[in-house]
Amino acid sequence: MTVDKLKKQLITVIEEVARVLSRSKHAVVFTGAGISAESGIPTFRGSGGLWAKYNAEEVASVDGFMKNPKAFWEFIKELVKNKSKPNSAHYAIAELEKLGIVRTVITQNIDMLHQRAGSEEVIELHGSMSTIKCLECGKTYDWKEIEPKLTDCPPVCECGSTYLKPAVVFFGEPLPEDAMARAVKHASSCDTFMVVGSSLVVYPAAYLPFVAKKSGATLIILNAEPTHADEYFDYVLHGKAGDILPRIAEAVSRFLTRA
Ligand code: APR
């Protein structure tokens, strides 16, 4: 297929997806690392992915953290670089929330960029870096208190301990029960479920699109590259979230104005 034809096809799908969203009474957006890629945060899989550079078991499991908290903090610094800001994809989702289309964002990300872009209803399935707890004395810190300490990795608690653990889900840990319950509730009752920037390979989060499909929702996926689950989706867009999502949000706003 020629590039022109592909471009025309993408424009058509963007318009169709925008029409679906503009008619939605309860849309849910489910995001993964890909939505933060254009904010300078590396993804986990695919070219340049973090799991090609770090051993997940060593840096992101409970055992690995207890053996070597420094390895975890070196890894996490790449995910929560202080210079990272929300990109146009995060802002487009916040805009769709303001338009009354998106009811909630379910994210696998821990970078808090959705909230910084103005999204109010955010379910963080894998937790976030917002609070950090000392496993020895129990003192908790805000991310803002820890960020400056990251120059000398690992950060050290006032009690002298280096076991400062953020409220993120490590491999081997269960997902926050409340977050998963709310996510399943939204996935089971939404009429439109849009995945943005996820390879959909980590469960139980990756079950959610199928929960939505089983409940009769229209499924949309926007990802830079094909995923194993594309065939289950009603609409498939391959491209950059920072490019395509603002165009979808603009078209939704246009459809709503005409309605
Ligand atoms: N726009 C849209 N999609 C993108 C972009 C972009 N600019 N850049 C990359 N992508 C896509 C990649 O093609 C990839 O399929 O985003 C996807 C990111 O997939 P992963 O790196 O596997 O991230 P994610 O799906 O969020 O991983 C889930 O795995 O390691 C655990 O806890 C970690 O939350 C993470 C979970």
mmCIF file of C-alpha atoms and ligand atoms in Angstrom:
data_model
loop_
_atom_site.group_PDB
_atom_site.id
_atom_site.type_symbol
_atom_site.label_atom_id
_atom_site.label_comp_id
_atom_site.label_asym_id
_atom_site.label_seq_id
_atom_site.Cartn_x
_atom_site.Cartn_y
_atom_site.Cartn_z
ATOM 1 C CA MET A 1 0.000 0.000 0.000
ATOM 2 C CA THR A 2 1.470 3.448 -0.900
ATOM 3 C CA VAL A 3 2.339 6.002 1.820
ATOM 4 C CA ASP A 4 -0.457 8.250 0.553
ATOM 5 C CA LYS A 5 -2.968 5.438 0.900
ATOM 6 C CA LEU A 6 -1.695 4.640 4.423
ATOM 7 C CA LYS A 7 -2.015 8.321 5.387
ATOM 8 C CA LYS A 8 -5.556 8.473 3.985
ATOM 9 C CA GLN A 9 -6.438 5.263 5.829
ATOM 10 C CA LEU A 10 -5.042 6.689 9.107
ATOM 11 C CA ILE A 11 -7.071 9.895 8.666
ATOM 12 C CA THR A 12 -10.211 7.825 8.094
ATOM 13 C CA VAL A 13 -9.616 5.711 11.205
ATOM 14 C CA ILE A 14 -8.910 8.840 13.271
ATOM 15 C CA GLU A 15 -12.246 10.296 12.162
ATOM 16 C CA GLU A 16 -14.089 7.010 12.841
ATOM 17 C CA VAL A 17 -12.489 6.680 16.299
ATOM 18 C CA ALA A 18 -13.364 10.311 17.073
ATOM 19 C CA ARG A 19 -16.968 9.704 16.037
ATOM 20 C CA VAL A 20 -17.160 6.654 18.343
ATOM 21 C CA LEU A 21 -15.679 8.634 21.234
ATOM 22 C CA SER A 22 -17.955 11.636 20.642
ATOM 23 C CA ARG A 23 -20.966 9.323 21.080
ATOM 24 C CA SER A 24 -19.494 7.599 24.142
ATOM 25 C CA LYS A 25 -21.214 7.964 27.500
ATOM 26 C CA HIS A 26 -18.408 6.213 29.419
ATOM 27 C CA ALA A 27 -15.013 5.924 27.766
ATOM 28 C CA VAL A 28 -11.964 4.486 29.525
ATOM 29 C CA VAL A 29 -8.363 5.036 28.447
ATOM 30 C CA PHE A 30 -5.771 2.406 29.404
ATOM 31 C CA THR A 31 -2.156 3.505 29.073
ATOM 32 C CA GLY A 32 1.293 1.970 29.143
ATOM 33 C CA ALA A 33 4.876 3.163 28.864
ATOM 34 C CA GLY A 34 4.417 4.138 25.216
ATOM 35 C CA ILE A 35 2.373 7.211 26.105
ATOM 36 C CA SER A 36 5.333 8.617 28.061
ATOM 37 C CA ALA A 37 7.937 7.790 25.389
ATOM 38 C CA GLU A 38 7.581 11.265 23.848
ATOM 39 C CA SER A 39 8.228 12.739 27.296
ATOM 40 C CA GLY A 40 11.699 11.182 27.121
ATOM 41 C CA ILE A 41 10.906 8.189 29.340
ATOM 42 C CA PRO A 42 12.100 4.861 27.909
ATOM 43 C CA THR A 43 9.629 2.028 27.421
ATOM 44 C CA PHE A 44 10.276 -1.481 28.760
ATOM 45 C CA ARG A 45 10.082 -3.514 25.530
ATOM 46 C CA GLY A 46 10.766 -2.854 21.876
ATOM 47 C CA SER A 47 13.873 -1.059 20.603
ATOM 48 C CA GLY A 48 15.784 0.736 23.398
ATOM 49 C CA GLY A 49 13.537 -0.857 26.012
ATOM 50 C CA LEU A 50 14.660 -0.902 29.647
ATOM 51 C CA TRP A 51 14.454 -4.700 29.913
ATOM 52 C CA ALA A 52 17.211 -4.937 27.331
ATOM 53 C CA LYS A 53 19.415 -2.875 29.662
ATOM 54 C CA TYR A 54 18.330 -4.006 33.126
ATOM 55 C CA ASN A 55 17.482 -7.419 34.568
ATOM 56 C CA ALA A 56 13.861 -7.030 35.794
ATOM 57 C CA GLU A 57 14.343 -9.655 38.515
ATOM 58 C CA GLU A 58 17.412 -7.836 39.877
ATOM 59 C CA VAL A 59 16.106 -4.271 39.782
ATOM 60 C CA ALA A 60 12.323 -4.509 40.048
ATOM 61 C CA SER A 61 11.518 -7.537 42.220
ATOM 62 C CA VAL A 62 11.116 -7.536 46.014
ATOM 63 C CA ASP A 63 14.082 -9.930 46.431
ATOM 64 C CA GLY A 64 16.236 -7.834 44.135
ATOM 65 C CA PHE A 65 15.390 -4.649 46.041
ATOM 66 C CA MET A 66 16.170 -6.216 49.433
ATOM 67 C CA LYS A 67 19.508 -7.469 48.113
ATOM 68 C CA ASN A 68 20.507 -4.215 46.387
ATOM 69 C CA PRO A 69 18.326 -1.075 46.710
ATOM 70 C CA LYS A 70 20.976 0.902 44.776
ATOM 71 C CA ALA A 71 20.293 -1.131 41.594
ATOM 72 C CA PHE A 72 16.575 -0.331 41.884
ATOM 73 C CA TRP A 73 17.144 3.405 42.335
ATOM 74 C CA GLU A 74 19.611 3.566 39.406
ATOM 75 C CA PHE A 75 16.890 1.909 37.263
ATOM 76 C CA ILE A 76 14.015 4.015 38.556
ATOM 77 C CA LYS A 77 15.891 7.253 37.881
ATOM 78 C CA GLU A 78 15.415 6.547 34.150
ATOM 79 C CA LEU A 79 11.661 6.251 34.667
ATOM 80 C CA VAL A 80 11.064 9.364 36.701
ATOM 81 C CA LYS A 81 13.597 11.781 35.304
ATOM 82 C CA ASN A 82 12.834 15.127 36.881
ATOM 83 C CA LYS A 83 12.891 16.812 33.479
ATOM 84 C CA SER A 84 10.068 14.621 32.152
ATOM 85 C CA LYS A 85 6.886 16.573 31.484
ATOM 86 C CA PRO A 86 3.506 15.431 30.138
ATOM 87 C CA ASN A 87 3.400 15.371 26.340
ATOM 88 C CA SER A 88 0.571 16.216 23.934
ATOM 89 C CA ALA A 89 -0.880 12.710 24.325
ATOM 90 C CA HIS A 90 -1.366 13.165 28.085
ATOM 91 C CA TYR A 91 -2.944 16.577 27.495
ATOM 92 C CA ALA A 92 -5.268 15.185 24.792
ATOM 93 C CA ILE A 93 -6.592 12.575 27.247
ATOM 94 C CA ALA A 94 -7.121 15.255 29.911
ATOM 95 C CA GLU A 95 -9.007 17.260 27.260
ATOM 96 C CA LEU A 96 -11.261 14.257 26.487
ATOM 97 C CA GLU A 97 -11.951 14.019 30.232
ATOM 98 C CA LYS A 98 -12.906 17.709 30.335
ATOM 99 C CA LEU A 99 -15.225 17.135 27.334
ATOM 100 C CA GLY A 100 -17.026 14.533 29.471
ATOM 101 C CA ILE A 101 -15.997 11.652 27.195
ATOM 102 C CA VAL A 102 -13.250 9.917 29.231
ATOM 103 C CA ARG A 103 -14.425 8.910 32.722
ATOM 104 C CA THR A 104 -11.137 7.440 33.893
ATOM 105 C CA VAL A 105 -7.563 6.725 32.917
ATOM 106 C CA ILE A 106 -6.216 3.325 33.972
ATOM 107 C CA THR A 107 -2.446 3.466 33.764
ATOM 108 C CA GLN A 108 0.387 0.959 34.202
ATOM 109 C CA ASN A 109 2.818 3.878 34.456
ATOM 110 C CA ILE A 110 4.315 5.182 37.703
ATOM 111 C CA ASP A 111 5.471 8.556 36.341
ATOM 112 C CA MET A 112 2.393 10.573 37.462
ATOM 113 C CA LEU A 113 2.341 12.412 34.087
ATOM 114 C CA HIS A 114 -1.421 11.947 33.601
ATOM 115 C CA GLN A 115 -2.125 13.856 36.809
ATOM 116 C CA ARG A 116 0.389 16.552 35.854
ATOM 117 C CA ALA A 117 -1.436 16.945 32.514
ATOM 118 C CA GLY A 118 -4.705 17.580 34.353
ATOM 119 C CA SER A 119 -6.376 14.136 34.338
ATOM 120 C CA GLU A 120 -8.369 13.870 37.559
ATOM 121 C CA GLU A 121 -9.614 10.283 37.534
ATOM 122 C CA VAL A 122 -6.429 8.177 37.304
ATOM 123 C CA ILE A 123 -6.147 4.563 38.476
ATOM 124 C CA GLU A 124 -2.474 3.602 38.951
ATOM 125 C CA LEU A 125 -2.424 -0.194 38.642
ATOM 126 C CA HIS A 126 1.316 -0.422 39.315
ATOM 127 C CA GLY A 127 1.362 2.282 41.975
ATOM 128 C CA SER A 128 3.481 5.401 41.662
ATOM 129 C CA MET A 129 6.545 7.186 42.986
ATOM 130 C CA SER A 130 4.360 9.686 44.875
ATOM 131 C CA THR A 131 5.224 8.250 48.320
ATOM 132 C CA ILE A 132 8.304 6.412 49.551
ATOM 133 C CA LYS A 133 8.425 4.430 52.830
ATOM 134 C CA CYS A 134 11.414 3.412 54.922
ATOM 135 C CA LEU A 135 11.112 -0.346 55.522
ATOM 136 C CA GLU A 136 13.156 -0.058 58.730
ATOM 137 C CA CYS A 137 11.709 2.895 60.658
ATOM 138 C CA GLY A 138 8.420 3.308 58.807
ATOM 139 C CA LYS A 139 8.911 6.998 57.977
ATOM 140 C CA THR A 140 7.203 8.044 54.717
ATOM 141 C CA TYR A 141 8.433 10.711 52.345
ATOM 142 C CA ASP A 142 6.844 12.545 49.421
ATOM 143 C CA TRP A 143 8.540 12.123 46.049
ATOM 144 C CA LYS A 144 9.513 15.809 46.173
ATOM 145 C CA GLU A 145 11.566 15.147 49.334
ATOM 146 C CA ILE A 146 13.380 12.177 47.801
ATOM 147 C CA GLU A 147 14.014 13.492 44.278
ATOM 148 C CA PRO A 148 16.840 15.848 45.386
ATOM 149 C CA LYS A 149 18.509 12.956 47.272
ATOM 150 C CA LEU A 150 18.808 10.905 44.072
ATOM 151 C CA THR A 151 22.199 12.398 43.259
ATOM 152 C CA ASP A 152 23.721 9.984 45.756
ATOM 153 C CA CYS A 153 21.927 6.720 44.894
ATOM 154 C CA PRO A 154 20.398 5.073 46.836
ATOM 155 C CA PRO A 155 18.677 7.779 48.904
ATOM 156 C CA VAL A 156 19.177 7.335 52.650
ATOM 157 C CA CYS A 157 16.486 7.658 55.292
ATOM 158 C CA GLU A 158 16.966 9.921 58.306
ATOM 159 C CA CYS A 159 17.367 6.719 60.336
ATOM 160 C CA GLY A 160 20.342 5.765 58.107
ATOM 161 C CA SER A 161 18.531 2.974 56.253
ATOM 162 C CA THR A 162 18.818 2.580 52.449
ATOM 163 C CA TYR A 163 15.619 0.511 52.335
ATOM 164 C CA LEU A 164 13.469 3.361 51.058
ATOM 165 C CA LYS A 165 10.715 1.676 49.014
ATOM 166 C CA PRO A 166 8.338 3.657 46.807
ATOM 167 C CA ALA A 167 4.655 2.743 46.514
ATOM 168 C CA VAL A 168 5.215 0.962 43.191
ATOM 169 C CA VAL A 169 4.302 -2.671 42.497
ATOM 170 C CA PHE A 170 7.438 -4.837 42.306
ATOM 171 C CA PHE A 171 7.519 -8.093 40.384
ATOM 172 C CA GLY A 172 6.282 -10.694 42.856
ATOM 173 C CA GLU A 173 3.921 -8.234 44.570
ATOM 174 C CA PRO A 174 0.127 -8.180 44.131
ATOM 175 C CA LEU A 175 -1.486 -5.174 42.444
ATOM 176 C CA PRO A 176 -3.228 -2.718 44.818
ATOM 177 C CA GLU A 177 -6.588 -4.436 45.424
ATOM 178 C CA ASP A 178 -8.618 -1.253 45.398
ATOM 179 C CA ALA A 179 -7.036 -0.022 42.147
ATOM 180 C CA MET A 180 -7.648 -3.333 40.357
ATOM 181 C CA ALA A 181 -11.242 -3.509 41.630
ATOM 182 C CA ARG A 182 -11.985 0.018 40.365
ATOM 183 C CA ALA A 183 -10.297 -0.761 37.047
ATOM 184 C CA VAL A 184 -12.367 -3.934 36.540
ATOM 185 C CA LYS A 185 -15.535 -2.006 37.460
ATOM 186 C CA HIS A 186 -14.800 0.642 34.815
ATOM 187 C CA ALA A 187 -13.773 -1.927 32.200
ATOM 188 C CA SER A 188 -17.008 -3.872 32.821
ATOM 189 C CA SER A 189 -19.273 -0.846 32.520
ATOM 190 C CA CYS A 190 -17.672 1.366 29.861
ATOM 191 C CA ASP A 191 -18.944 1.589 26.285
ATOM 192 C CA THR A 192 -15.520 2.444 24.800
ATOM 193 C CA PHE A 193 -12.094 1.184 25.921
ATOM 194 C CA MET A 194 -9.014 2.757 24.321
ATOM 195 C CA VAL A 195 -5.512 1.334 24.853
ATOM 196 C CA VAL A 196 -2.618 3.748 24.276
ATOM 197 C CA GLY A 197 1.064 2.751 24.250
ATOM 198 C CA SER A 198 1.072 -0.728 25.732
ATOM 199 C CA SER A 199 2.386 -4.074 24.492
ATOM 200 C CA LEU A 200 -0.369 -5.766 26.557
ATOM 201 C CA VAL A 201 1.955 -8.537 27.785
ATOM 202 C CA VAL A 202 1.817 -8.012 31.564
ATOM 203 C CA TYR A 203 -1.135 -9.510 33.436
ATOM 204 C CA PRO A 204 -3.493 -8.988 35.193
ATOM 205 C CA ALA A 205 -3.492 -5.434 33.725
ATOM 206 C CA ALA A 206 -3.546 -6.810 30.170
ATOM 207 C CA TYR A 207 -6.826 -8.670 30.886
ATOM 208 C CA LEU A 208 -8.729 -5.382 31.130
ATOM 209 C CA PRO A 209 -9.323 -4.821 27.379
ATOM 210 C CA PHE A 210 -10.851 -8.317 27.257
ATOM 211 C CA VAL A 211 -13.064 -7.566 30.276
ATOM 212 C CA ALA A 212 -14.310 -4.496 28.387
ATOM 213 C CA LYS A 213 -14.840 -6.470 25.172
ATOM 214 C CA LYS A 214 -16.800 -9.148 27.036
ATOM 215 C CA SER A 215 -19.028 -6.392 28.423
ATOM 216 C CA GLY A 216 -19.797 -5.144 24.922
ATOM 217 C CA ALA A 217 -17.473 -2.119 24.748
ATOM 218 C CA THR A 218 -15.962 -0.872 21.500
ATOM 219 C CA LEU A 219 -12.193 -1.489 21.619
ATOM 220 C CA ILE A 220 -9.618 0.930 20.228
ATOM 221 C CA ILE A 221 -5.827 0.537 20.319
ATOM 222 C CA LEU A 222 -3.254 3.213 19.486
ATOM 223 C CA ASN A 223 0.305 1.856 19.586
ATOM 224 C CA ALA A 224 3.569 2.614 17.781
ATOM 225 C CA GLU A 225 3.798 -1.011 16.619
ATOM 226 C CA PRO A 226 1.456 -3.993 16.219
ATOM 227 C CA THR A 227 0.650 -6.001 19.373
ATOM 228 C CA HIS A 228 -0.354 -9.643 19.766
ATOM 229 C CA ALA A 229 -3.866 -8.468 20.701
ATOM 230 C CA ASP A 230 -4.585 -6.144 17.741
ATOM 231 C CA GLU A 231 -6.973 -8.655 16.156
ATOM 232 C CA TYR A 232 -9.395 -8.301 19.134
ATOM 233 C CA PHE A 233 -9.735 -4.549 18.637
ATOM 234 C CA ASP A 234 -12.454 -2.815 16.591
ATOM 235 C CA TYR A 235 -10.113 0.044 15.648
ATOM 236 C CA VAL A 236 -6.312 -0.239 15.361
ATOM 237 C CA LEU A 237 -4.068 2.800 14.913
ATOM 238 C CA HIS A 238 -0.307 2.401 14.531
ATOM 239 C CA GLY A 239 1.639 5.568 15.198
ATOM 240 C CA LYS A 240 2.857 7.954 17.867
ATOM 241 C CA ALA A 241 0.417 8.823 20.635
ATOM 242 C CA GLY A 242 1.746 12.381 20.770
ATOM 243 C CA ASP A 243 0.844 12.830 17.104
ATOM 244 C CA ILE A 244 -2.444 10.924 16.806
ATOM 245 C CA LEU A 245 -4.224 11.552 20.131
ATOM 246 C CA PRO A 246 -4.377 15.370 19.738
ATOM 247 C CA ARG A 247 -5.894 14.817 16.253
ATOM 248 C CA ILE A 248 -8.496 12.482 17.753
ATOM 249 C CA ALA A 249 -9.318 14.971 20.525
ATOM 250 C CA GLU A 250 -9.645 17.811 17.986
ATOM 251 C CA ALA A 251 -12.016 15.708 15.847
ATOM 252 C CA VAL A 252 -14.098 14.725 18.925
ATOM 253 C CA SER A 253 -14.454 18.369 19.868
ATOM 254 C CA ARG A 254 -15.505 19.159 16.279
ATOM 255 C CA PHE A 255 -18.160 16.374 16.319
ATOM 256 C CA LEU A 256 -19.493 17.556 19.698
ATOM 257 C CA THR A 257 -19.790 21.139 18.466
ATOM 258 C CA ARG A 258 -21.753 19.985 15.421
ATOM 259 C CA ALA A 259 -24.073 17.755 17.480
HETATM 260 N N1 APR B 1 3.259 6.200 20.956
HETATM 261 C C1 APR B 1 2.518 5.058 21.073
HETATM 262 N N2 APR B 1 3.055 3.853 21.411
HETATM 263 C C2 APR B 1 4.388 3.815 21.638
HETATM 264 C C3 APR B 1 5.223 4.951 21.533
HETATM 265 C C4 APR B 1 4.598 6.182 21.169
HETATM 266 N N3 APR B 1 5.301 7.332 21.034
HETATM 267 N N4 APR B 1 6.511 4.570 21.812
HETATM 268 C C5 APR B 1 6.461 3.247 22.087
HETATM 269 N N5 APR B 1 5.212 2.789 21.976
HETATM 270 C C6 APR B 1 4.710 1.431 22.208
HETATM 271 C C7 APR B 1 5.711 0.326 21.918
HETATM 272 O O1 APR B 1 5.584 -0.093 20.569
HETATM 273 C C8 APR B 1 5.272 -0.771 22.889
HETATM 274 O O2 APR B 1 4.422 -1.721 22.253
HETATM 275 O O3 APR B 1 4.423 1.336 23.585
HETATM 276 C C9 APR B 1 4.487 -0.030 23.978
HETATM 277 C C10 APR B 1 5.164 -0.079 25.337
HETATM 278 O O4 APR B 1 5.177 -1.433 25.740
HETATM 279 P P1 APR B 1 6.022 -1.832 27.038
HETATM 280 O O5 APR B 1 7.367 -1.210 26.983
HETATM 281 O O6 APR B 1 5.891 -3.315 27.189
HETATM 282 O O7 APR B 1 5.247 -1.099 28.241
HETATM 283 P P2 APR B 1 3.932 -1.531 28.985
HETATM 284 O O8 APR B 1 2.980 -2.225 28.075
HETATM 285 O O9 APR B 1 3.450 -0.350 29.718
HETATM 286 O O10 APR B 1 4.492 -2.604 30.055
HETATM 287 C C11 APR B 1 3.603 -3.034 31.061
HETATM 288 O O11 APR B 1 5.449 -4.154 32.138
HETATM 289 O O12 APR B 1 7.591 -4.237 32.891
HETATM 290 C C12 APR B 1 6.298 -4.023 33.274
HETATM 291 O O13 APR B 1 5.614 -2.758 35.131
HETATM 292 C C13 APR B 1 6.096 -2.626 33.824
HETATM 293 O O14 APR B 1 4.092 -1.264 33.687
HETATM 294 C C14 APR B 1 5.020 -2.025 32.927
HETATM 295 C C15 APR B 1 4.362 -3.268 32.330
#
